[in-house]
CSV table of C-alpha atoms in Angstrom, one decimal:
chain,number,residue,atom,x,y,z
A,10,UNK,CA,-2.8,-11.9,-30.6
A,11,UNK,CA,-5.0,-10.3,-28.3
A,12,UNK,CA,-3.5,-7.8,-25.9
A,13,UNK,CA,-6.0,-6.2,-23.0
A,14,UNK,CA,-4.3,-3.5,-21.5
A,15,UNK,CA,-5.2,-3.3,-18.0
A,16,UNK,CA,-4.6,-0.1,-17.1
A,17,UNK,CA,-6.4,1.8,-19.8
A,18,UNK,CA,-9.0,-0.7,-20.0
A,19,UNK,CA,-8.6,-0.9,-24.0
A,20,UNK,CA,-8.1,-4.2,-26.0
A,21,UNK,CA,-5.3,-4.3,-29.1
A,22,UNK,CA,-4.5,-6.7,-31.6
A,23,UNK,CA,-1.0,-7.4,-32.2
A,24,UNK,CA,-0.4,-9.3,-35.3
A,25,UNK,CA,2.9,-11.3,-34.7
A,26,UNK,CA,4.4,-13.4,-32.3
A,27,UNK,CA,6.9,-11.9,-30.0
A,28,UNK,CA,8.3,-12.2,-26.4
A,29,UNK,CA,6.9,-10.1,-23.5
A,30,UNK,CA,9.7,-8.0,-23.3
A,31,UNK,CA,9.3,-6.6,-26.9
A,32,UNK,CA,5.7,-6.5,-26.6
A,33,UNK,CA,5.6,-3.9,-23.7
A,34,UNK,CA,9.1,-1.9,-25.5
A,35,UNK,CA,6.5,-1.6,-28.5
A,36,UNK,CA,3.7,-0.5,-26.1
A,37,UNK,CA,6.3,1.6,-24.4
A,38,UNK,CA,5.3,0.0,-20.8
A,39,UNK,CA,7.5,-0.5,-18.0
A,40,UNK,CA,8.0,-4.0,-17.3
A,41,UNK,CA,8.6,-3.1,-13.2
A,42,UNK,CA,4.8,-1.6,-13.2
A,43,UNK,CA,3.3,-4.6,-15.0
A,44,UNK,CA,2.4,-8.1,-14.6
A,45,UNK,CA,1.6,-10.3,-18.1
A,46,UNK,CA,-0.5,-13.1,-18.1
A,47,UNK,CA,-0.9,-15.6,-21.5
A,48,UNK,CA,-4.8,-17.3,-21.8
A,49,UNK,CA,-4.9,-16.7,-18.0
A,50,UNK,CA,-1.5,-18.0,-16.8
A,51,UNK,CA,1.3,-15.6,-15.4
A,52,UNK,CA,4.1,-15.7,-17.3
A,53,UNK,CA,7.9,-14.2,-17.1
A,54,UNK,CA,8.6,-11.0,-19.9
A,55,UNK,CA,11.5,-13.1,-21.7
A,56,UNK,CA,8.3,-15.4,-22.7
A,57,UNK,CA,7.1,-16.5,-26.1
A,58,UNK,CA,3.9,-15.1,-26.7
A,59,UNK,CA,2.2,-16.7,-29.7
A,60,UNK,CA,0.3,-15.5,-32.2
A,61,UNK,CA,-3.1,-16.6,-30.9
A,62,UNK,CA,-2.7,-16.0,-27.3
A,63,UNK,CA,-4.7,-14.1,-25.4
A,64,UNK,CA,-2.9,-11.7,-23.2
A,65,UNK,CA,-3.2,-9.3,-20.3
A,66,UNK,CA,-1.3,-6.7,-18.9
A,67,UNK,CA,-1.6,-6.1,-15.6
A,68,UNK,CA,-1.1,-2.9,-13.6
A,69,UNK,CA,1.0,-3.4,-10.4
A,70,UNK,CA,-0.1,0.4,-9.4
A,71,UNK,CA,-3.2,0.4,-7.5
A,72,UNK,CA,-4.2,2.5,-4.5
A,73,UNK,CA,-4.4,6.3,-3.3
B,24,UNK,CA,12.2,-20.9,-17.8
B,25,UNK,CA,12.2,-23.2,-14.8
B,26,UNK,CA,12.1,-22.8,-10.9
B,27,UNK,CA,15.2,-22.7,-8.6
B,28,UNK,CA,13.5,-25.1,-6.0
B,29,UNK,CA,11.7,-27.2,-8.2
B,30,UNK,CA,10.8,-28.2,-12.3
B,31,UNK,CA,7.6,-26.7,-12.3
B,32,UNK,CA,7.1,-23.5,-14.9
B,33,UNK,CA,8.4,-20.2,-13.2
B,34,UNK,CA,6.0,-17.3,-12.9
B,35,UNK,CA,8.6,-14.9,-10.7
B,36,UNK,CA,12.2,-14.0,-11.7
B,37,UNK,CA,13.8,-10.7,-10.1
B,38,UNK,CA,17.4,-10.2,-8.6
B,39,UNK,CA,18.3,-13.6,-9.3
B,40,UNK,CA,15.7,-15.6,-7.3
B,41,UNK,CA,13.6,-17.7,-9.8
B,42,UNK,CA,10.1,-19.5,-8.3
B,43,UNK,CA,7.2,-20.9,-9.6
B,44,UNK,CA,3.6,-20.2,-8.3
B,45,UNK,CA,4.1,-22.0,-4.9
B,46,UNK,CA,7.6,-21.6,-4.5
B,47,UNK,CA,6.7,-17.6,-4.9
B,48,UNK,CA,3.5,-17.7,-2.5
B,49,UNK,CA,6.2,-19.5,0.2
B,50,UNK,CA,8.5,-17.0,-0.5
B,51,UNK,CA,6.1,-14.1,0.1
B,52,UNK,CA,4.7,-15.3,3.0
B,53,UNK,CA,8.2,-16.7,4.9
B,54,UNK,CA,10.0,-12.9,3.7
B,55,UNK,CA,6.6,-11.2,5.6
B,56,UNK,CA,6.7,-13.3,8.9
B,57,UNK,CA,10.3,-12.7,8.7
B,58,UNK,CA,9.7,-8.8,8.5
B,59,UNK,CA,7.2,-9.0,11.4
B,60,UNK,CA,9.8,-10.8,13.7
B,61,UNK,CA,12.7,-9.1,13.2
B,62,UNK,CA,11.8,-5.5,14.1
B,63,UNK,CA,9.1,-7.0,16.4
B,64,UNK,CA,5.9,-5.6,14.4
B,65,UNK,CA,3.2,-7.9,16.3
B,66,UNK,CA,3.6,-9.3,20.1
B,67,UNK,CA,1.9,-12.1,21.7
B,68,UNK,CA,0.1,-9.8,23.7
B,69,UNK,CA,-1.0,-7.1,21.0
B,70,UNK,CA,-4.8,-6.8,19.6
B,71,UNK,CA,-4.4,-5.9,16.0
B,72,UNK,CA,-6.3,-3.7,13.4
B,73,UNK,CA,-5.4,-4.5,10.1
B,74,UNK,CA,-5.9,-1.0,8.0
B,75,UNK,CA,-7.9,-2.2,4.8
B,76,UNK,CA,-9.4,-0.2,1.8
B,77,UNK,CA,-9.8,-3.9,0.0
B,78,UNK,CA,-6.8,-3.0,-2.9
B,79,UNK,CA,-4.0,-5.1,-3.5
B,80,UNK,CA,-1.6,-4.3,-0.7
B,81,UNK,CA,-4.4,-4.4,2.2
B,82,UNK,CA,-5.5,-7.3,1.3
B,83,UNK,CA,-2.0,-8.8,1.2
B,84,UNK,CA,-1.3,-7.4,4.9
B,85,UNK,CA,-4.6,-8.7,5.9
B,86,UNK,CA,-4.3,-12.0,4.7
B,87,UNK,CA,-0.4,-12.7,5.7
B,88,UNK,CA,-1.0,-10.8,9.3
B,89,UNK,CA,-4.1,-13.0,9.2
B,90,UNK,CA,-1.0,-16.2,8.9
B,91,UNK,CA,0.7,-14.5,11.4
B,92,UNK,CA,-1.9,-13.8,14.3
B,93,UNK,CA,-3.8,-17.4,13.7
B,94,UNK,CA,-0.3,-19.1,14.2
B,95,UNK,CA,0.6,-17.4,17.2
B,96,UNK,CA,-3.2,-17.0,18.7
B,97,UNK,CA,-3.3,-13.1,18.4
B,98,UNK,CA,-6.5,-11.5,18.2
B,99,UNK,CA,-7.2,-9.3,15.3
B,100,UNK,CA,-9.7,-7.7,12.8
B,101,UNK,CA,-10.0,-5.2,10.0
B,102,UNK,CA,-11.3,-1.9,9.2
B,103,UNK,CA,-12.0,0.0,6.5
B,104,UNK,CA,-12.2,3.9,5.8
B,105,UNK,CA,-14.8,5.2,3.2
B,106,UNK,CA,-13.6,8.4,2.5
B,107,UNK,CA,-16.7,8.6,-0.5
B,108,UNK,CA,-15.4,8.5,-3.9
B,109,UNK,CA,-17.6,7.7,-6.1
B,110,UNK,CA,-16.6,4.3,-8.2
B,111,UNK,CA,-13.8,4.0,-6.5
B,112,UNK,CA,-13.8,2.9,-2.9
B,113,UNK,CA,-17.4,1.1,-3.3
B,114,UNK,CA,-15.4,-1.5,-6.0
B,115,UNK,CA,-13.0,-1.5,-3.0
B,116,UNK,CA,-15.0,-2.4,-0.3
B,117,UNK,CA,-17.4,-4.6,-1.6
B,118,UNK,CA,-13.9,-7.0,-2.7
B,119,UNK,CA,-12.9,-6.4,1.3
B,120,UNK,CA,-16.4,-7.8,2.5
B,121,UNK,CA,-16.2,-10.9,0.2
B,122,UNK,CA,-12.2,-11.2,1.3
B,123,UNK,CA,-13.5,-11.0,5.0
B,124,UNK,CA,-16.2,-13.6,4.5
B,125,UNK,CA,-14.6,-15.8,2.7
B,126,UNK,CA,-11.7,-15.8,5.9
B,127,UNK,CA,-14.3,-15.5,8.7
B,128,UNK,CA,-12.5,-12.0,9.5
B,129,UNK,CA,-14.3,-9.7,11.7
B,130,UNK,CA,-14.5,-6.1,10.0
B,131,UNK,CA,-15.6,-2.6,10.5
B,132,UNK,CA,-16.0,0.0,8.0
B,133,UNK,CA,-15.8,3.9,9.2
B,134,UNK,CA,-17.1,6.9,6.7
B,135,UNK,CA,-16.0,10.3,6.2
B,136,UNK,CA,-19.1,11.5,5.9
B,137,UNK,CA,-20.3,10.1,9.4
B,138,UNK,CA,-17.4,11.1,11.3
B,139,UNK,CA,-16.9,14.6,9.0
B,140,UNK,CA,-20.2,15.3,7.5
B,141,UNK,CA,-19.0,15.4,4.4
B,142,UNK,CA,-17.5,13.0,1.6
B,143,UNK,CA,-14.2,13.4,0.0
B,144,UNK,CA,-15.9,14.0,-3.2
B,145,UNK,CA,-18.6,16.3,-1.4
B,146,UNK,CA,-15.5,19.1,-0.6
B,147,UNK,CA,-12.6,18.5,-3.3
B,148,UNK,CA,-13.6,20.9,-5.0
B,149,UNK,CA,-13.4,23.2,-2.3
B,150,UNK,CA,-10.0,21.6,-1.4
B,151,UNK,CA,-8.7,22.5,-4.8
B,152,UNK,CA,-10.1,26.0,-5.4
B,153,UNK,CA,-10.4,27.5,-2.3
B,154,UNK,CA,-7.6,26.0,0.1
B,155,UNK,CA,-5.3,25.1,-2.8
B,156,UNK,CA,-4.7,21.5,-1.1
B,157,UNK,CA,-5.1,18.6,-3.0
B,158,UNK,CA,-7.2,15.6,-2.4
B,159,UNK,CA,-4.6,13.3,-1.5
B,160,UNK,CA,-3.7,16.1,1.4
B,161,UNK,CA,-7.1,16.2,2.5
B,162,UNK,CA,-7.9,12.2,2.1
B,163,UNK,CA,-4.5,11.7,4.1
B,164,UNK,CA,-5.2,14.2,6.7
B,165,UNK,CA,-8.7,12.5,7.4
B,166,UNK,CA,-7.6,8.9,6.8
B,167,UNK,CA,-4.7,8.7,9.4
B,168,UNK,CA,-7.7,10.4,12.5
B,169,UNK,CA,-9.7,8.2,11.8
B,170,UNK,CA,-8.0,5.0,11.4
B,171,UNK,CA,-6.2,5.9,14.4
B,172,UNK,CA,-9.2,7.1,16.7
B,173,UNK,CA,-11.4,4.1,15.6
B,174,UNK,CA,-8.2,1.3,16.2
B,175,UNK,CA,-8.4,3.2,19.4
B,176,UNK,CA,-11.6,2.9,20.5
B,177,UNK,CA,-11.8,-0.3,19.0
B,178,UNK,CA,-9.1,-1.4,21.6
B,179,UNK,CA,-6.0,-2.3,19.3
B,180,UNK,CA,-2.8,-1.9,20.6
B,181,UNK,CA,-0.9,-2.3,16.8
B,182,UNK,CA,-2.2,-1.0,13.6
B,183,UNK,CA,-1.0,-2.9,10.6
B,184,UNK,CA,-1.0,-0.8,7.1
B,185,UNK,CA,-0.5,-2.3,4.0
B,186,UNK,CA,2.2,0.0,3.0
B,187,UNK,CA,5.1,-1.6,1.1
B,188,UNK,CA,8.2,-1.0,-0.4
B,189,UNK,CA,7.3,1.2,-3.3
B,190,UNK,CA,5.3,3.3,-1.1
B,191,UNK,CA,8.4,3.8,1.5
B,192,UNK,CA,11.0,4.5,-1.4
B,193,UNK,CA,8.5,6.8,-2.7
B,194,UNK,CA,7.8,9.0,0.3
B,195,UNK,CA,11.2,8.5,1.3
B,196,UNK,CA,11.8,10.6,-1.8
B,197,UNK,CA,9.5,12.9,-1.8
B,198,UNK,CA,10.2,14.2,1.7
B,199,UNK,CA,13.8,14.4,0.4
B,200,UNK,CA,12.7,16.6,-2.1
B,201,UNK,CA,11.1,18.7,0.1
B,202,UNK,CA,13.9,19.1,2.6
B,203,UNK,CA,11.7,17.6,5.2
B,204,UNK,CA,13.8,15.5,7.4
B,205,UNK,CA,11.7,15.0,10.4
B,206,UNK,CA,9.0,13.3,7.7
B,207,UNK,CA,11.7,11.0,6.9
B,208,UNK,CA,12.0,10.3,10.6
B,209,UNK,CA,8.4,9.2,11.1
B,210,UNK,CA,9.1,6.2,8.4
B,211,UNK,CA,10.1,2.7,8.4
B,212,UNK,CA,8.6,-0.4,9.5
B,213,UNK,CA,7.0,0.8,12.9
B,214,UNK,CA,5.6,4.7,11.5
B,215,UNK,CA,5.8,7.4,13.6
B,216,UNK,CA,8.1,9.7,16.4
B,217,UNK,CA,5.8,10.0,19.3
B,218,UNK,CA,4.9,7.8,22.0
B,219,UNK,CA,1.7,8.5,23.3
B,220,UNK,CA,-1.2,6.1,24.8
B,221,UNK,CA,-3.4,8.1,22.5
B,222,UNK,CA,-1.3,7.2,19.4
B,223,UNK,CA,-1.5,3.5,18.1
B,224,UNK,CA,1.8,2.1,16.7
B,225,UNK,CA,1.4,1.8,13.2
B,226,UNK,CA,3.6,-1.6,11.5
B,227,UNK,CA,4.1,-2.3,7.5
B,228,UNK,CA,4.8,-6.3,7.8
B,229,UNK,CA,5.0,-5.4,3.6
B,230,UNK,CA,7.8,-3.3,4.0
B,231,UNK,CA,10.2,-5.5,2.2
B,232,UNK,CA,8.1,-6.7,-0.4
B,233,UNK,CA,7.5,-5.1,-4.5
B,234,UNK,CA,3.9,-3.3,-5.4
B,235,UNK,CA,4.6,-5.9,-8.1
B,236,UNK,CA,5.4,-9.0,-5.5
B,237,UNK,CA,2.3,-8.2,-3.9
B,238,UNK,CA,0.2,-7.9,-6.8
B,239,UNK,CA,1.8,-11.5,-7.8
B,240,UNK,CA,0.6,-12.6,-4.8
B,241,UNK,CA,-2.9,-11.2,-5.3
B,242,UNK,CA,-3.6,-13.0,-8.4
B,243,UNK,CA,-1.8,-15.9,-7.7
B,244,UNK,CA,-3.5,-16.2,-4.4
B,245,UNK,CA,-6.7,-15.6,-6.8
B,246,UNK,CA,-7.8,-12.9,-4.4
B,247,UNK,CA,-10.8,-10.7,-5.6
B,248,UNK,CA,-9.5,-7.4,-6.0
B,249,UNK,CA,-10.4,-4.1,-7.8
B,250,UNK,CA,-7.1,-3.0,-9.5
B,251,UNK,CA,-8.2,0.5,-10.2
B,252,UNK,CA,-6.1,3.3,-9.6
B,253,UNK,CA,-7.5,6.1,-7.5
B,254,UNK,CA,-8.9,8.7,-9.2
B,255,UNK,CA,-7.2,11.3,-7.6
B,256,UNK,CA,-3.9,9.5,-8.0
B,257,UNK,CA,-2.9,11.7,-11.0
B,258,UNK,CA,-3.2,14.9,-9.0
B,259,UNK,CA,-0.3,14.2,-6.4
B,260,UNK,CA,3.6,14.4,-6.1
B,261,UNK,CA,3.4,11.0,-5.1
B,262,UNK,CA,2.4,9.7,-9.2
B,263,UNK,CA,5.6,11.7,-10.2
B,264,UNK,CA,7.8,10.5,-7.9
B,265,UNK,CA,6.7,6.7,-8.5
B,266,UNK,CA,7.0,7.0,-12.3
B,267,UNK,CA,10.9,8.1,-11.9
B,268,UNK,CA,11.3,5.8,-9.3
B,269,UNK,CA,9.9,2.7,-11.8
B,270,UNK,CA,12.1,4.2,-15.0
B,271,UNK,CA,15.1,3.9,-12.3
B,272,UNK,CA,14.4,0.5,-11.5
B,273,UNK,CA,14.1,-0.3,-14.9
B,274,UNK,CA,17.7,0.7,-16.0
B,275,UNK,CA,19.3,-0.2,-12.4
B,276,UNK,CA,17.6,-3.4,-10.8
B,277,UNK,CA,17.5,-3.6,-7.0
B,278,UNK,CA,17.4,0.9,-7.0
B,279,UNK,CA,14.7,0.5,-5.0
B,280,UNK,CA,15.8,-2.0,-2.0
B,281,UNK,CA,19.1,-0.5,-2.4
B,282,UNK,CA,17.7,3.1,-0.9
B,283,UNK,CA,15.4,1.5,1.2
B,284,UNK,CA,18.5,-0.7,3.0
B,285,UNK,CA,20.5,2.4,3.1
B,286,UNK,CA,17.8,4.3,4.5
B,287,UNK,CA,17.3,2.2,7.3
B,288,UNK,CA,21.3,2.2,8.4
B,289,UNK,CA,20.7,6.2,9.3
B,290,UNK,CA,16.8,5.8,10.5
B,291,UNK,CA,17.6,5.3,14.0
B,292,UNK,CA,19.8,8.0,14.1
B,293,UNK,CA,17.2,10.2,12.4
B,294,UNK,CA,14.7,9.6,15.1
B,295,UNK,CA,17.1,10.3,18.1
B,296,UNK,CA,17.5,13.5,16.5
B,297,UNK,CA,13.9,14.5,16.2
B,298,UNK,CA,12.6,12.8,18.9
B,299,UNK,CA,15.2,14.9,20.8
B,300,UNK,CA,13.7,18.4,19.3
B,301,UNK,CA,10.4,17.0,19.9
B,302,UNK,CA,8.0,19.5,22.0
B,303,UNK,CA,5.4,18.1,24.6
B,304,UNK,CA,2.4,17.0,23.5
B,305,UNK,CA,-0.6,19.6,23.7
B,306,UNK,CA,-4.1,18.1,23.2
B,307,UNK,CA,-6.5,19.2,20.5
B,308,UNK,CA,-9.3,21.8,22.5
B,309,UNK,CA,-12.0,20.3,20.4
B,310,UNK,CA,-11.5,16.5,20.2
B,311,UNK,CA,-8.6,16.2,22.7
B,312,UNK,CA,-6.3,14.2,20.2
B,313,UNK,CA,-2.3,14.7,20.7
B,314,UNK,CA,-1.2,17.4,18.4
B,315,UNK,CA,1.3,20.1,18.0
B,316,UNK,CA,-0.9,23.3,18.3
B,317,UNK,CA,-4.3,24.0,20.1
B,318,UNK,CA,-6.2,22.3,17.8
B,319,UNK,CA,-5.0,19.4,15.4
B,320,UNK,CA,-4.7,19.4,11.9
B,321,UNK,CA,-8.1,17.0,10.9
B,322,UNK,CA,-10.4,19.5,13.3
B,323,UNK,CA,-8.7,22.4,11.6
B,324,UNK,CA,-9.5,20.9,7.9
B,325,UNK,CA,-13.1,19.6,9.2
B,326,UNK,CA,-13.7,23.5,10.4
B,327,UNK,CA,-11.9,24.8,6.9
B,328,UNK,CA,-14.0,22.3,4.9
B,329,UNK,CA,-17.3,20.5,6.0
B,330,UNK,CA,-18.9,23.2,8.2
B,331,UNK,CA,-21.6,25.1,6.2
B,332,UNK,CA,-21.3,29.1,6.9
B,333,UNK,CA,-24.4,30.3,7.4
C-alpha cells in the first residue's frame, strides 16, 4: 500500500496488509497525534488496511 | 466497527464513546455550546472577536462560536495577526479568507510589521543571539498586544481563542515545571487575573475538546486548512512538553482530561490567591496599556528589538 506521511511530507510503500495500529507501531507514530484516512475516508487504527489502499496520516499537531 | 447512535461506519472511538461522521460533528458541536454555557464564555449582550491564524483550532472556534452567536443573535467577527513568517502564516491566512467567504464572516487582519516595524522573521535572529529569547517568547509577547489592543479598538467585549485542551494540559505543565504558580492562575476557560476596561476577557469555547477532536472535525467538516506545523515550533519548551504529554496519553487514556478536571477543582482557589497579591495597575508611559512596571513588556521588546540604532 501507499502510505503518505503527513507530517514529513514523504510517501512510503508498505508491502503487506495490516491494521492501523501496527502500521503506525512499525512507523513508530503515536496514534494520539495522528489521524488515518484509507482512499480518502477516516478510519479507526484497529482498521484493516489492504494491500492496495491508499493511505494518509494525518498530523493532529498544527499551530505555534 | 459501528456507531453507538446509529449503523453507519464509525470514524471516532476514544474513552468509550463510539460515533460516526455525523454523530461526531453533533457531538463536537453540542460538547462546545455546552462549554460556552456553563462557565458563561459568550452573553447576549457581548460583541465578539474570534482570534484566528486560519489553523485547525481557529477555525474550529470560529466556525462553532460562529453556531453559537448566529443562534443567539450575537454580533461577532474575526481577526487575524500576521506576525511575518515566511511560508507559514501566508498558507494560513489565505485558508482564513476563503473560510471567511465562504461563511460571509467579517474579518480583519493586523501585521507585525505595521504595528512594530518589523516582522517576526525580520528580528529572530536578533531574538536568538542577542536577547537569548526565543521566537515563541517574542511571537507571544507581540501576539497577545495586539490581538488585545485591536479587539479593543475594534469594540469587542469577549475575545474567543482557539486554545484547546492540549494546549491547556500543556501550559498547565510547563508553568508547573517552572514553579510559576501565578501563570497557572491566569488559565482556564475565561484567561487571565485582572479586571481592567482596558483588558478584553479572553474565552476558549475548545477547552474541552482533543487537538485530535478538532482536527477530526476539520476534515470532516472538509474545512480548508493548512496543517503545517510552525516553523519555530521545534525551538520551544512547549514541543517537549506536548511530546511527553502524547506518550502519557498513549499508555494511560484520559491523562490528559484527568489533569485538566483536576486542575480546575483548585483554579478558583488559585486566582483568589493571586488576585489577592495582585498590585494596582500602572499604565505603560509610552502606549498607556495596563502593565506591571512603567513601561509594558511588548513596548519594552519593540524598543529591545525593531528600533534601528543609529
Amino acid at each position: 500500500m501507499k502510505v503518505f506521511i503527513e507530517k514529513e511530507n514523504k510517501e512510503i510503500e508498505h508491502p503487506t496488509a495490516c491494521t492501523g495500529l501496527e502500521l503506525l507501531q512499525k512507523l513508530n507514530i503515536n496514534p494520539n497525534t495522528v489521524l488515518l484516512m484509507k482512499n480518502d475516508e477516516i478510519v479507526l487504527a484497529e482498521d484493516l488496511l489492504p494491500e492496495d489502499a491508499i493511505v494518509a496520516i494525518l498530523s493532529v499537531v498544527s499551530g505555534g | 466497527m459501528q456507531c453507538d447512535q446509529c449503523e453507519e461506519r464509525a470514524v471516532y472511538n476514544e474513552l468509550g464513546k463510539t460515533y460516526c461522521k455525523n454523530h461526531f460533528l453533533s457531538y463536537f458541536e453540542k460538547k462546545v455550546e455546552k462549554t460556552i454555557k456553563k462557565y458563561s464564555l459568550i452573553q447576549k449582550n457581548d460583541k465578539v472577536c474570534v482570534a484566528t491564524s486560519g489553523g485547525k483550532d481557529s477555525l474550529a472556534a470560529l466556525y462553532t462560536t460562529m453556531l453559537y452567536c448566529n443562534e443567539y443573535k450575537i454580533p461577532f467577527f474575526a481577526l487575524a495577526i500576521d506576525e511575518g513568517i515566511a511560508a507559514y502564516r501566508d498558507h494560513t491566512l489565505k485558508d482564513l479568507k476563503t473560510f471567511c467567504d465562504k461563511y460571509n464572516i467579517q474579518f480583519r487582519v493586523i501585521s507585525f510589521k505595521k504595528a512594530f516595524g518589523k516582522t517576526l522573521d525580520e528580528v529572530q535572529n536578533k531574538a536568538i543571539t542577542v536577547l537569548n529569547k526565543k521566537p515563541c517568547t517574542v511571537c507571544g509577547i507581540f501576539r497577545r498586544t495586539l490581538l488585545n489592543r485591536s479587539a479593543r479598538e475594534l469594540g469587542a467585549t469577549k475575545l474567543v481563542t482557539g486554545h484547546n485542551l492540549d494546549d491547556e494540559s500543556q501550559s498547565f505543565l510547563m508553568n508547573l515545571l517552572k514553579g510559576n504558580m501565578r501563570h497557572n492562575a491566569a488559565l482556564g476557560p475565561v484567561s487571565g487575573l485582572s479586571e481592567n476596561e482596558k483588558f478584553i476577557t479572553r474565552v476558549k469555547p475548545l477547552y474541552h475538546m482533543t487537538e485530535r477532536e478538532t482536527r477530526l472535525f476539520c476534515v470532516l467538516r472538509k474545512f480548508e486548512v493548512n496543517f503545517n506545523e510552525c516553523p519555530n515550533i521545534h525551538l520551544s519548551f512547549r514541543a517537549n512538553v506536548r511530546d511527553v504529554l502524547n506518550e502519557i496519553e498513549n499508555k494511560s487514556p484520559g491523562a490528559k482530561h484527568g489533569m485538566i478536571n483536576a486542575f480546575l477543582e483548585i483554579l478558583p482557589e488559585l486566582k483568589k490567591k493571586y488576585r489577592e497579591e495582585r498590585k494596582e495597575f500602572q499604565y505603560c508611559k509610552k502606549c498607556n496599556d495596563p502593565c506591571a512596571g512603567d513601561i509594558c513588556n511588548a513596548c519594552k521588546q519593540e524598543a529591545e528589538l525593531c528600533k534601528e540604532v543609529v
